[in-house]
PDB file of C-alpha atoms in Angstrom:
ATOM      1  CA  MET G   3    -144.749 -95.571-206.573  1.00  0.00           C
ATOM      2  CA  LEU G   4    -141.297 -93.883-204.994  1.00  0.00           C
ATOM      3  CA  GLU G   5    -142.614 -90.425-206.812  1.00  0.00           C
ATOM      4  CA  LYS G   6    -145.832 -90.469-204.798  1.00  0.00           C
ATOM      5  CA  GLU G   7    -143.778 -91.537-201.494  1.00  0.00           C
ATOM      6  CA  VAL G   8    -141.529 -88.448-202.151  1.00  0.00           C
ATOM      7  CA  PHE G   9    -144.569 -86.522-202.934  1.00  0.00           C
ATOM      8  CA  VAL G  10    -146.471 -87.062-199.863  1.00  0.00           C
ATOM      9  CA  LYS G  11    -142.809 -86.788-197.685  1.00  0.00           C
ATOM     10  CA  ARG G  12    -142.840 -83.076-199.012  1.00  0.00           C
ATOM     11  CA  HIS G  13    -146.138 -82.210-197.567  1.00  0.00           C
ATOM     12  CA  VAL G  14    -145.639 -83.964-194.377  1.00  0.00           C
ATOM     13  CA  LYS G  15    -142.441 -81.830-194.251  1.00  0.00           C
ATOM     14  CA  ALA G  16    -144.199 -78.496-195.274  1.00  0.00           C
ATOM     15  CA  ILE G  17    -147.212 -79.208-192.825  1.00  0.00           C
ATOM     16  CA  GLY G  18    -144.199 -79.598-190.094  1.00  0.00           C
ATOM     17  CA  LEU G  19    -142.866 -76.407-191.344  1.00  0.00           C
ATOM     18  CA  ILE G  20    -145.585 -74.162-191.146  1.00  0.00           C
ATOM     19  CA  ASN G  21    -146.575 -75.389-187.716  1.00  0.00           C
ATOM     20  CA  ILE G  22    -143.210 -74.577-186.249  1.00  0.00           C
ATOM     21  CA  PHE G  23    -143.834 -70.825-187.546  1.00  0.00           C
ATOM     22  CA  LEU G  24    -147.137 -70.495-186.237  1.00  0.00           C
ATOM     23  CA  GLY G  25    -146.259 -72.498-182.769  1.00  0.00           C
ATOM     24  CA  VAL G  26    -143.605 -69.872-182.296  1.00  0.00           C
ATOM     25  CA  LEU G  27    -145.851 -67.356-183.474  1.00  0.00           C
ATOM     26  CA  THR G  28    -148.232 -68.712-180.765  1.00  0.00           C
ATOM     27  CA  ILE G  29    -145.664 -69.024-178.337  1.00  0.00           C
ATOM     28  CA  TYR G  30    -145.063 -64.779-179.185  1.00  0.00           C
ATOM     29  CA  VAL G  31    -148.940 -63.792-178.672  1.00  0.00           C
ATOM     30  CA  GLY G  32    -148.772 -65.950-175.298  1.00  0.00           C
ATOM     31  CA  ALA G  33    -146.072 -63.932-174.059  1.00  0.00           C
ATOM     32  CA  SER G  34    -148.028 -60.612-175.102  1.00  0.00           C
ATOM     33  CA  THR G  35    -150.770 -61.709-173.559  1.00  0.00           C
ATOM     34  CA  LEU G  36    -149.290 -61.909-170.029  1.00  0.00           C
ATOM     35  CA  SER G  37    -148.587 -58.275-169.962  1.00  0.00           C
ATOM     36  CA  SER G  38    -152.331 -57.576-171.225  1.00  0.00           C
ATOM     37  CA  ASN G  39    -155.715 -57.346-168.932  1.00  0.00           C
ATOM     38  CA  LEU G  40    -156.263 -61.007-170.156  1.00  0.00           C
ATOM     39  CA  GLY G  41    -153.858 -62.103-167.022  1.00  0.00           C
ATOM     40  CA  LEU G  42    -151.067 -65.005-166.455  1.00  0.00           C
ATOM     41  CA  LYS G  43    -153.398 -68.046-166.453  1.00  0.00           C
ATOM     42  CA  VAL G  44    -154.366 -67.661-170.588  1.00  0.00           C
ATOM     43  CA  GLY G  45    -151.043 -66.161-171.152  1.00  0.00           C
ATOM     44  CA  ILE G  46    -149.581 -69.552-169.435  1.00  0.00           C
ATOM     45  CA  LEU G  47    -151.993 -71.811-171.491  1.00  0.00           C
ATOM     46  CA  ILE G  48    -151.299 -69.930-175.046  1.00  0.00           C
ATOM     47  CA  ILE G  49    -147.750 -70.390-174.057  1.00  0.00           C
ATOM     48  CA  LEU G  50    -147.783 -74.029-173.627  1.00  0.00           C
ATOM     49  CA  LEU G  51    -150.430 -74.494-176.412  1.00  0.00           C
ATOM     50  CA  GLY G  52    -147.240 -72.983-178.688  1.00  0.00           C
ATOM     51  CA  ILE G  53    -145.100 -75.294-177.141  1.00  0.00           C
ATOM     52  CA  SER G  54    -146.883 -78.173-177.805  1.00  0.00           C
ATOM     53  CA  MET G  55    -147.175 -77.342-181.388  1.00  0.00           C
ATOM     54  CA  VAL G  56    -144.012 -76.565-182.005  1.00  0.00           C
ATOM     55  CA  VAL G  57    -142.950 -80.163-180.487  1.00  0.00           C
ATOM     56  CA  THR G  58    -145.590 -81.870-182.422  1.00  0.00           C
ATOM     57  CA  ALA G  59    -143.903 -80.207-186.008  1.00  0.00           C
ATOM     58  CA  ILE G  60    -140.371 -81.287-184.929  1.00  0.00           C
ATOM     59  CA  ASN G  61    -141.933 -84.798-184.517  1.00  0.00           C
ATOM     60  CA  LEU G  62    -143.822 -84.787-187.438  1.00  0.00           C
ATOM     61  CA  ARG G  63    -140.997 -84.164-189.320  1.00  0.00           C
ATOM     62  CA  GLY G  64    -139.188 -86.889-188.422  1.00  0.00           C
ATOM     63  CA  PHE G  65    -142.284 -88.876-188.821  1.00  0.00           C
ATOM     64  CA  LYS G  66    -143.047 -90.007-185.473  1.00  0.00           C
ATOM     65  CA  PRO G  67    -146.244 -91.961-185.056  1.00  0.00           C
ATOM     66  CA  TRP G  68    -147.724 -90.282-182.035  1.00  0.00           C
ATOM     67  CA  ALA G  69    -147.140 -86.672-183.689  1.00  0.00           C
ATOM     68  CA  ARG G  70    -149.255 -87.642-186.819  1.00  0.00           C
ATOM     69  CA  VAL G  71    -151.592 -88.117-184.334  1.00  0.00           C
ATOM     70  CA  ALA G  72    -150.857 -85.169-182.157  1.00  0.00           C
ATOM     71  CA  GLN G  73    -151.499 -83.143-185.538  1.00  0.00           C
ATOM     72  CA  ILE G  74    -154.405 -84.263-186.124  1.00  0.00           C
ATOM     73  CA  LEU G  75    -155.873 -83.331-183.587  1.00  0.00           C
ATOM     74  CA  ILE G  76    -154.451 -80.370-183.296  1.00  0.00           C
ATOM     75  CA  SER G  77    -155.486 -79.341-186.696  1.00  0.00           C
ATOM     76  CA  ALA G  78    -159.254 -81.101-186.039  1.00  0.00           C
ATOM     77  CA  PHE G  79    -159.661 -77.933-183.538  1.00  0.00           C
ATOM     78  CA  GLY G  80    -157.804 -75.674-185.949  1.00  0.00           C
ATOM     79  CA  LEU G  81    -160.688 -76.011-188.207  1.00  0.00           C
ATOM     80  CA  LEU G  82    -162.639 -73.676-186.073  1.00  0.00           C
ATOM     81  CA  ILE G  83    -160.353 -70.924-186.778  1.00  0.00           C
ATOM     82  CA  ILE G  84    -162.019 -69.349-190.130  1.00  0.00           C
ATOM     83  CA  PRO G  85    -160.674 -68.678-192.662  1.00  0.00           C
ATOM     84  CA  PHE G  86    -156.833 -69.241-192.255  1.00  0.00           C
ATOM     85  CA  GLY G  87    -157.488 -72.414-189.352  1.00  0.00           C
ATOM     86  CA  THR G  88    -159.953 -73.969-191.691  1.00  0.00           C
ATOM     87  CA  MET G  89    -157.800 -73.343-194.838  1.00  0.00           C
ATOM     88  CA  LEU G  90    -154.888 -75.171-193.059  1.00  0.00           C
ATOM     89  CA  GLY G  91    -156.747 -78.115-191.283  1.00  0.00           C
ATOM     90  CA  ILE G  92    -158.300 -79.395-193.984  1.00  0.00           C
ATOM     91  CA  TYR G  93    -154.842 -79.390-195.940  1.00  0.00           C
ATOM     92  CA  VAL G  94    -153.175 -81.106-192.843  1.00  0.00           C
ATOM     93  CA  LEU G  95    -155.973 -83.766-192.352  1.00  0.00           C
ATOM     94  CA  TRP G  96    -155.916 -84.234-195.925  1.00  0.00           C
ATOM     95  CA  ALA G  97    -152.312 -84.943-196.005  1.00  0.00           C
ATOM     96  CA  LEU G  98    -152.175 -86.709-192.729  1.00  0.00           C
ATOM     97  CA  LEU G  99    -155.532 -89.115-193.229  1.00  0.00           C
ATOM     98  CA  ASN G 100    -154.025 -90.232-196.817  1.00  0.00           C
ATOM     99  CA  LYS G 101    -153.594 -93.450-197.891  1.00  0.00           C
ATOM    100  CA  GLU G 102    -149.957 -92.959-199.012  1.00  0.00           C
ATOM    101  CA  SER G 103    -148.957 -91.362-195.372  1.00  0.00           C
ATOM    102  CA  THR G 104    -149.703 -94.007-193.313  1.00  0.00           C
ATOM    103  CA  PRO G 105    -146.861 -96.058-194.285  1.00  0.00           C
ATOM    104  CA  LEU G 106    -144.348 -93.045-193.917  1.00  0.00           C
ATOM    105  CA  PHE G 107    -145.264 -93.398-189.839  1.00  0.00           C
ATOM    106  CA  GLU G 108    -145.481 -96.841-189.820  1.00  0.00           C
ATOM    107  CA  ALA G 109    -142.007 -97.821-190.876  1.00  0.00           C
ATOM    108  CA  GLU G 110    -140.974 -95.394-188.379  1.00  0.00           C
ATOM    109  CA  SER G 111    -142.706 -96.997-185.334  1.00  0.00           C
ATOM    110  CA  SER G 112    -141.780-100.393-186.648  1.00  0.00           C
ATOM    111  CA  SER G 113    -138.508 -99.750-186.824  1.00  0.00           C
ATOM    112  CA  THR G 114    -138.244 -98.807-182.976  1.00  0.00           C
ATOM    113  CA  THR G 115    -139.003-101.496-181.317  1.00  0.00           C
ATOM    114  CA  LEU G 116    -138.534-101.847-177.103  1.00  0.00           C
ATOM    115  CA  THR G 117    -135.994-104.025-175.579  1.00  0.00           C
TER     116      THR G 117
END
């Protein structure tokens, strides 16, 4: 049982690291777009998407329950970006919707109580 938990934790941490890299890359693309013909609004939208990816990925590596949900949504949209987004999206959905990964995020939410 412990080996399976370590195995799943490694996948979640890897997903977080990959998405931090992709988020920073998205921020860079958004900054590049600001000076192109696409305009200010598109560039700002891309930058905000990149920032949300980085924030979600960092919190996913900390096993925050809300980050799991956000990452599932981001990955579902990423499925439309053929072929790399599709491959990464399938991997993320497999890892985060796996029955072994759910307790990792539930343990975090049950240990954090509001007073």
